[in-house]
mmCIF file of the C-alpha atoms, coordinates in Angstrom:
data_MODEL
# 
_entry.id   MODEL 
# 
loop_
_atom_site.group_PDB 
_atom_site.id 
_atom_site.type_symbol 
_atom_site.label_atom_id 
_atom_site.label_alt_id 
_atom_site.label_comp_id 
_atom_site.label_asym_id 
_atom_site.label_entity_id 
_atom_site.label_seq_id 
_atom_site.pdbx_PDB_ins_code 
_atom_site.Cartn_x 
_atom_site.Cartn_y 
_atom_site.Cartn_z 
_atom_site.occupancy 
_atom_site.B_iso_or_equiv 
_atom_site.pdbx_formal_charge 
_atom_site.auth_seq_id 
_atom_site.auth_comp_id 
_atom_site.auth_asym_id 
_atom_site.auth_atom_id 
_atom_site.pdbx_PDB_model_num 
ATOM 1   C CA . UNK A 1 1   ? 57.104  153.036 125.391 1.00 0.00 ? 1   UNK A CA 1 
ATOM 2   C CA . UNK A 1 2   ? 56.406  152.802 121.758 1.00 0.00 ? 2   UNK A CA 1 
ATOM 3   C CA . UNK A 1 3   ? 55.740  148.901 120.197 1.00 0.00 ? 3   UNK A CA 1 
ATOM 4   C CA . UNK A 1 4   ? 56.484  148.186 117.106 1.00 0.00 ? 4   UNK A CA 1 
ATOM 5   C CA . UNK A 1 5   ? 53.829  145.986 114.857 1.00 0.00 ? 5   UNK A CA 1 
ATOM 6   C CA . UNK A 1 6   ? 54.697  142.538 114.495 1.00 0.00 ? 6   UNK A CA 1 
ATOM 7   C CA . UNK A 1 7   ? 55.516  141.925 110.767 1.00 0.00 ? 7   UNK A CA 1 
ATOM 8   C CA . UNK A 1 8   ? 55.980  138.806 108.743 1.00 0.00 ? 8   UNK A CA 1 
ATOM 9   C CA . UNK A 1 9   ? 58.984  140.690 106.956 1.00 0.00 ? 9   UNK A CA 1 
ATOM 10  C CA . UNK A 1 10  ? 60.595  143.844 107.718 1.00 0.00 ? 10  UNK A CA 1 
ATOM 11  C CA . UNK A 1 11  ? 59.771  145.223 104.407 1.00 0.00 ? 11  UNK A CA 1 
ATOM 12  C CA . UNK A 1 12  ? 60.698  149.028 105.192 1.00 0.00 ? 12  UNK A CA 1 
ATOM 13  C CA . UNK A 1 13  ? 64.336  147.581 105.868 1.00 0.00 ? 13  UNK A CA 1 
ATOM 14  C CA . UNK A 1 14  ? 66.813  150.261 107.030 1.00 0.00 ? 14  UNK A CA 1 
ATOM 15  C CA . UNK A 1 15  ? 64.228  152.732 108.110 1.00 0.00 ? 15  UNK A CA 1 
ATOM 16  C CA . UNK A 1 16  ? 62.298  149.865 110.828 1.00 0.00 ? 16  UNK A CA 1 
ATOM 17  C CA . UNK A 1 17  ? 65.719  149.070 112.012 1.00 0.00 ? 17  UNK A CA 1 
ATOM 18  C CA . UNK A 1 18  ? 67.668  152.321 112.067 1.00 0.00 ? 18  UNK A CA 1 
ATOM 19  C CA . UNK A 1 19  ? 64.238  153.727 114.121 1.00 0.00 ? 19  UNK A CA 1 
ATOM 20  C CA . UNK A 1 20  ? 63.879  150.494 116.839 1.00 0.00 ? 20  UNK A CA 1 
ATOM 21  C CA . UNK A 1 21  ? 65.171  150.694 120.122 1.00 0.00 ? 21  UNK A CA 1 
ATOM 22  C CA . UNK A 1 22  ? 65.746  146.806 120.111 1.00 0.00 ? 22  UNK A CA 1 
ATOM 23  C CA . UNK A 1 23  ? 64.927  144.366 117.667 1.00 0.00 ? 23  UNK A CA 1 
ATOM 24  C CA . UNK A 1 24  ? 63.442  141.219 118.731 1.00 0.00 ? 24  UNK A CA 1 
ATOM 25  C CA . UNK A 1 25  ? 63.804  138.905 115.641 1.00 0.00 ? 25  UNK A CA 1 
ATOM 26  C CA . UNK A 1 26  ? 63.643  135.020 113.894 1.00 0.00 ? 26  UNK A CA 1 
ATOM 27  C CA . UNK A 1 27  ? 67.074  133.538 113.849 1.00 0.00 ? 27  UNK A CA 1 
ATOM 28  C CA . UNK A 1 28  ? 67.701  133.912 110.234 1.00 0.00 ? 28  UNK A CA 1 
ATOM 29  C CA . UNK A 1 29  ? 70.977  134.813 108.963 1.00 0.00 ? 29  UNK A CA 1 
ATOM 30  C CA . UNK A 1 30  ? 69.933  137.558 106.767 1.00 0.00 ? 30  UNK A CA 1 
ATOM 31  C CA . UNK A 1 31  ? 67.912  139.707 109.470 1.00 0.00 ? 31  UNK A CA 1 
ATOM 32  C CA . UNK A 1 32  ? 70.462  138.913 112.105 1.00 0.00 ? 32  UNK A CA 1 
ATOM 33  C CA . UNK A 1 33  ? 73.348  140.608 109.642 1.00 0.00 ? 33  UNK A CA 1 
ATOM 34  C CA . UNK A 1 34  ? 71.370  143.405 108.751 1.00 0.00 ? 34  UNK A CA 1 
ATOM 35  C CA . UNK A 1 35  ? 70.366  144.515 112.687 1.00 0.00 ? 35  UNK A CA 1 
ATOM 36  C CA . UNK A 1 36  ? 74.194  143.638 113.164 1.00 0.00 ? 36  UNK A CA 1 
ATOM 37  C CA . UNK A 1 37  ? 75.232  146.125 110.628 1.00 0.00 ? 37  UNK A CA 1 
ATOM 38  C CA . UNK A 1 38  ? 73.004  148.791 111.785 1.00 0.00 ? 38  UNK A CA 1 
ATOM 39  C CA . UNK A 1 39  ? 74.416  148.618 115.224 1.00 0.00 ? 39  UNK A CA 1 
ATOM 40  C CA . UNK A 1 40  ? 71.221  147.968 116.641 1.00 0.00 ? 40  UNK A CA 1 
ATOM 41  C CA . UNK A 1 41  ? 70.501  145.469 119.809 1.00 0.00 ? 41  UNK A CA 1 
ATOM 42  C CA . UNK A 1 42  ? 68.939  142.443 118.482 1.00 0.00 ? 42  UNK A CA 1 
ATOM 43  C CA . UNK A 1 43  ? 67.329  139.405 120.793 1.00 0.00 ? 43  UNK A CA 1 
ATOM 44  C CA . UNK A 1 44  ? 67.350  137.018 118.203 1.00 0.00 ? 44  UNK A CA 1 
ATOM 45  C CA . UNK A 1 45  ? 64.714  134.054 118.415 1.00 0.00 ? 45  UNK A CA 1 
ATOM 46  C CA . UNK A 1 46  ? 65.633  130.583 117.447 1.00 0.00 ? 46  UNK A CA 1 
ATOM 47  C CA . UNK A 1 47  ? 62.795  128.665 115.894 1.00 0.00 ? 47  UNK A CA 1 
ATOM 48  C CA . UNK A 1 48  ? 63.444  125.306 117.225 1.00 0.00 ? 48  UNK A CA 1 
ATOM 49  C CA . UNK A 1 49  ? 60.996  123.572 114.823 1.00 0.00 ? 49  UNK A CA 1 
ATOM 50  C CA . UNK A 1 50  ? 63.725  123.264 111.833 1.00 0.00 ? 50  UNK A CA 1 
ATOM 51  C CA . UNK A 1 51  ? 65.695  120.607 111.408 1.00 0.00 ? 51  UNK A CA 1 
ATOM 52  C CA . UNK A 1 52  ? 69.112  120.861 110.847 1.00 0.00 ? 52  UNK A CA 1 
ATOM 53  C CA . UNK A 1 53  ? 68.775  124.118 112.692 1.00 0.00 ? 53  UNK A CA 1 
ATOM 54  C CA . UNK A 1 54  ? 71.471  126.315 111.768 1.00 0.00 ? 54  UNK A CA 1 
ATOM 55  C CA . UNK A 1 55  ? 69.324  129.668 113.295 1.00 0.00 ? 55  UNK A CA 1 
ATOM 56  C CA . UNK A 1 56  ? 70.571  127.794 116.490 1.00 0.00 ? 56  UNK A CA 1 
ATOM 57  C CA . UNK A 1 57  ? 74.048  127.369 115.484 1.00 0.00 ? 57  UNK A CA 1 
ATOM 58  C CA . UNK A 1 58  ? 74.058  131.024 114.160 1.00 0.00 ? 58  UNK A CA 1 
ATOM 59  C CA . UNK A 1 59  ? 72.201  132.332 117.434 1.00 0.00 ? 59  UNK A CA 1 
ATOM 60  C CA . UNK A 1 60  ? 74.501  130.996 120.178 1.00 0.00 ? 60  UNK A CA 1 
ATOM 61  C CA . UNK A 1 61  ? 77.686  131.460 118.558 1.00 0.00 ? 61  UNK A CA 1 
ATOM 62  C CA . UNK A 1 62  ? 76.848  135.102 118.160 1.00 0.00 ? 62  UNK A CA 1 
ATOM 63  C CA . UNK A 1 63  ? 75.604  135.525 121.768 1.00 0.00 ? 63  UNK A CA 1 
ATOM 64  C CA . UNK A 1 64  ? 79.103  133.912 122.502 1.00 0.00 ? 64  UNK A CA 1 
ATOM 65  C CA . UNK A 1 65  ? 80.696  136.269 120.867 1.00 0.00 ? 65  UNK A CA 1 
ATOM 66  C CA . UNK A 1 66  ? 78.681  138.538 122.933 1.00 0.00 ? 66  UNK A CA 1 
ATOM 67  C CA . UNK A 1 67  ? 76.805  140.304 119.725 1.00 0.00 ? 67  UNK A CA 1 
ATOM 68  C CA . UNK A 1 68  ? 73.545  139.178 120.464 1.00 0.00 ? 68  UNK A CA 1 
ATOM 69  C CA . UNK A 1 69  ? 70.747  137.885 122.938 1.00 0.00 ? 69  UNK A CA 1 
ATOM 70  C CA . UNK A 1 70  ? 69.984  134.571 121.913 1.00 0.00 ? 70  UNK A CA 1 
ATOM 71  C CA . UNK A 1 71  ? 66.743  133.228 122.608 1.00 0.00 ? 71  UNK A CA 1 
ATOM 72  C CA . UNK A 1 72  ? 63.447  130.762 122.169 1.00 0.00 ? 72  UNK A CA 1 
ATOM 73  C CA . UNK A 1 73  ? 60.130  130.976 122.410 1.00 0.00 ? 73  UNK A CA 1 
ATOM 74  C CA . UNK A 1 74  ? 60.570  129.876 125.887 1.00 0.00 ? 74  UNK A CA 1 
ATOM 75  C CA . UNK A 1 75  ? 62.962  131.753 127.272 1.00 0.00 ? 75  UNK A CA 1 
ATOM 76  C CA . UNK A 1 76  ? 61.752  135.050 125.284 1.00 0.00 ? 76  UNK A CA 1 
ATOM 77  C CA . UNK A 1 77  ? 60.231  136.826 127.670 1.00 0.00 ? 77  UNK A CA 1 
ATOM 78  C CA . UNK A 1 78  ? 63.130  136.068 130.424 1.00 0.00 ? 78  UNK A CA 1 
ATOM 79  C CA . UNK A 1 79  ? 65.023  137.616 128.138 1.00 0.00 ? 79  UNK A CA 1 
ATOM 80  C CA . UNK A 1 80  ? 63.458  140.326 127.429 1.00 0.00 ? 80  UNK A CA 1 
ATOM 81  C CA . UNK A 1 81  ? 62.998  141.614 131.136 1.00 0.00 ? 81  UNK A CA 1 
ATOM 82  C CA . UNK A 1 82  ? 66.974  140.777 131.647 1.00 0.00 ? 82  UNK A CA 1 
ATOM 83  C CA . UNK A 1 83  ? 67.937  142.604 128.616 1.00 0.00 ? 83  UNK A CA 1 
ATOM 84  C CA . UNK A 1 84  ? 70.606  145.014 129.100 1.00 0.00 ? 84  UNK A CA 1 
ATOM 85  C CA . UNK A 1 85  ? 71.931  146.698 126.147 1.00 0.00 ? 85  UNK A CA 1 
ATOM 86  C CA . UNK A 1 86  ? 75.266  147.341 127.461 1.00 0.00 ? 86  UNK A CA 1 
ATOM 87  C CA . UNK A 1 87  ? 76.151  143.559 127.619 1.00 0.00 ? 87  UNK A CA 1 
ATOM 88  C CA . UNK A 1 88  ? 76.244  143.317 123.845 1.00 0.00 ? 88  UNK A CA 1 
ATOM 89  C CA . UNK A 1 89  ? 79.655  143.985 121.907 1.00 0.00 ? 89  UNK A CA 1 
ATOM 90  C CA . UNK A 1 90  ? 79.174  145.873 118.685 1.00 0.00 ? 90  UNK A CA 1 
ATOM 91  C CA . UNK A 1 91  ? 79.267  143.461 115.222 1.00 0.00 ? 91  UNK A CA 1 
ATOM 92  C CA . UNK A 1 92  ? 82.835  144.596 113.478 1.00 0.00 ? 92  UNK A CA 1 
ATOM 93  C CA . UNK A 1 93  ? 82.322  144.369 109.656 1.00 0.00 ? 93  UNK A CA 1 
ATOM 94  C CA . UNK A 1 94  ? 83.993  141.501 107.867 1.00 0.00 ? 94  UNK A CA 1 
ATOM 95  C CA . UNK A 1 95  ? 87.440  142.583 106.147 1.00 0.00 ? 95  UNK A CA 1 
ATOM 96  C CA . UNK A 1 96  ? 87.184  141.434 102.790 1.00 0.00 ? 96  UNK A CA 1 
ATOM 97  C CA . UNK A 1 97  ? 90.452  141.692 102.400 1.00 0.00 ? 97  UNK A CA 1 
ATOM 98  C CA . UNK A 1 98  ? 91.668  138.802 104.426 1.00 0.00 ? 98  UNK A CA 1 
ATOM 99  C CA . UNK A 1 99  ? 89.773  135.775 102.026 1.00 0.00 ? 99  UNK A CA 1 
ATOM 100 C CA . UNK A 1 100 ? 91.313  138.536 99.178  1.00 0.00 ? 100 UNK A CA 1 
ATOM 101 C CA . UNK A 1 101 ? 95.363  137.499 100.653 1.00 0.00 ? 101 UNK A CA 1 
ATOM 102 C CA . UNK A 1 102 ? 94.555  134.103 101.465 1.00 0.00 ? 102 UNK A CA 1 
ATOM 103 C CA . UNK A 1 103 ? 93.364  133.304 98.276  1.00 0.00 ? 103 UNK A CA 1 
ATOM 104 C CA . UNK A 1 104 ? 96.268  135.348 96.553  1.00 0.00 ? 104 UNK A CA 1 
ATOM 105 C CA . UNK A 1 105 ? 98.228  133.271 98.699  1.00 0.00 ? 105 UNK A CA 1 
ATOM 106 C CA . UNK A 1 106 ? 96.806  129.705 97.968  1.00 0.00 ? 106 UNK A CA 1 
ATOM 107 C CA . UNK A 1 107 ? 96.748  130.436 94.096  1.00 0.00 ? 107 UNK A CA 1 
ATOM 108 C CA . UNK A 1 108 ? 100.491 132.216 94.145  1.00 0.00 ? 108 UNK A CA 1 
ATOM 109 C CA . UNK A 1 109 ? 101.639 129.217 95.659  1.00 0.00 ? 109 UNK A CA 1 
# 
């Protein structure tokens, strides 16, 4: 097996992510998205230290949806070791065009 080198920020972008495996990442909305859109497995870490934690809310509801491992420091390496990547679902895209109609909609009316 090949490990990647921790990283404060995955400042290669694409190229780290379209060449990993798995990712194993923070919480954040912006990192989760982009592993998401690059169809890529992603254990995604919850730091459990913020208040107001929306990594959290973001984390678990896309593990509910089945998109993601969600995880803590705690439970990490659990995880890790149970990690299977054909339990995850792939992310869909968002369709733009929905908000597009419901706001034609909402205005038109």
């Amino acid at each position: 097996k090949q490990w990647y080198q921790r990283r404060v920020a995955i400042t290669a972008g694409k190229d780290d992510i379209e060449a990993a495996d798995l990712v194993i990442s923070h919480a954040g909305a912006g990192t989760s998205l982009e592993v998401l859109r690059a169809n890529k497995p992603l254990i995604s870490v919850i730091n459990t230290d913020l208040m107001n934690n929306h990594q959290s809310e973001l984390a678990n509801q896309l593990s509910l949806d089945g998109h993601v491992i969600a995880a803590t420091p705690q439970t990490l390496i659990r995880q890790i070791k149970e990690f299977e990547p054909d339990q995850l679902r792939p992310f869909k895209p968002a369709d733009p065009t929905i908000f597009r109609d419901f706001m034609t909609t909402v205005v038109i009316s």
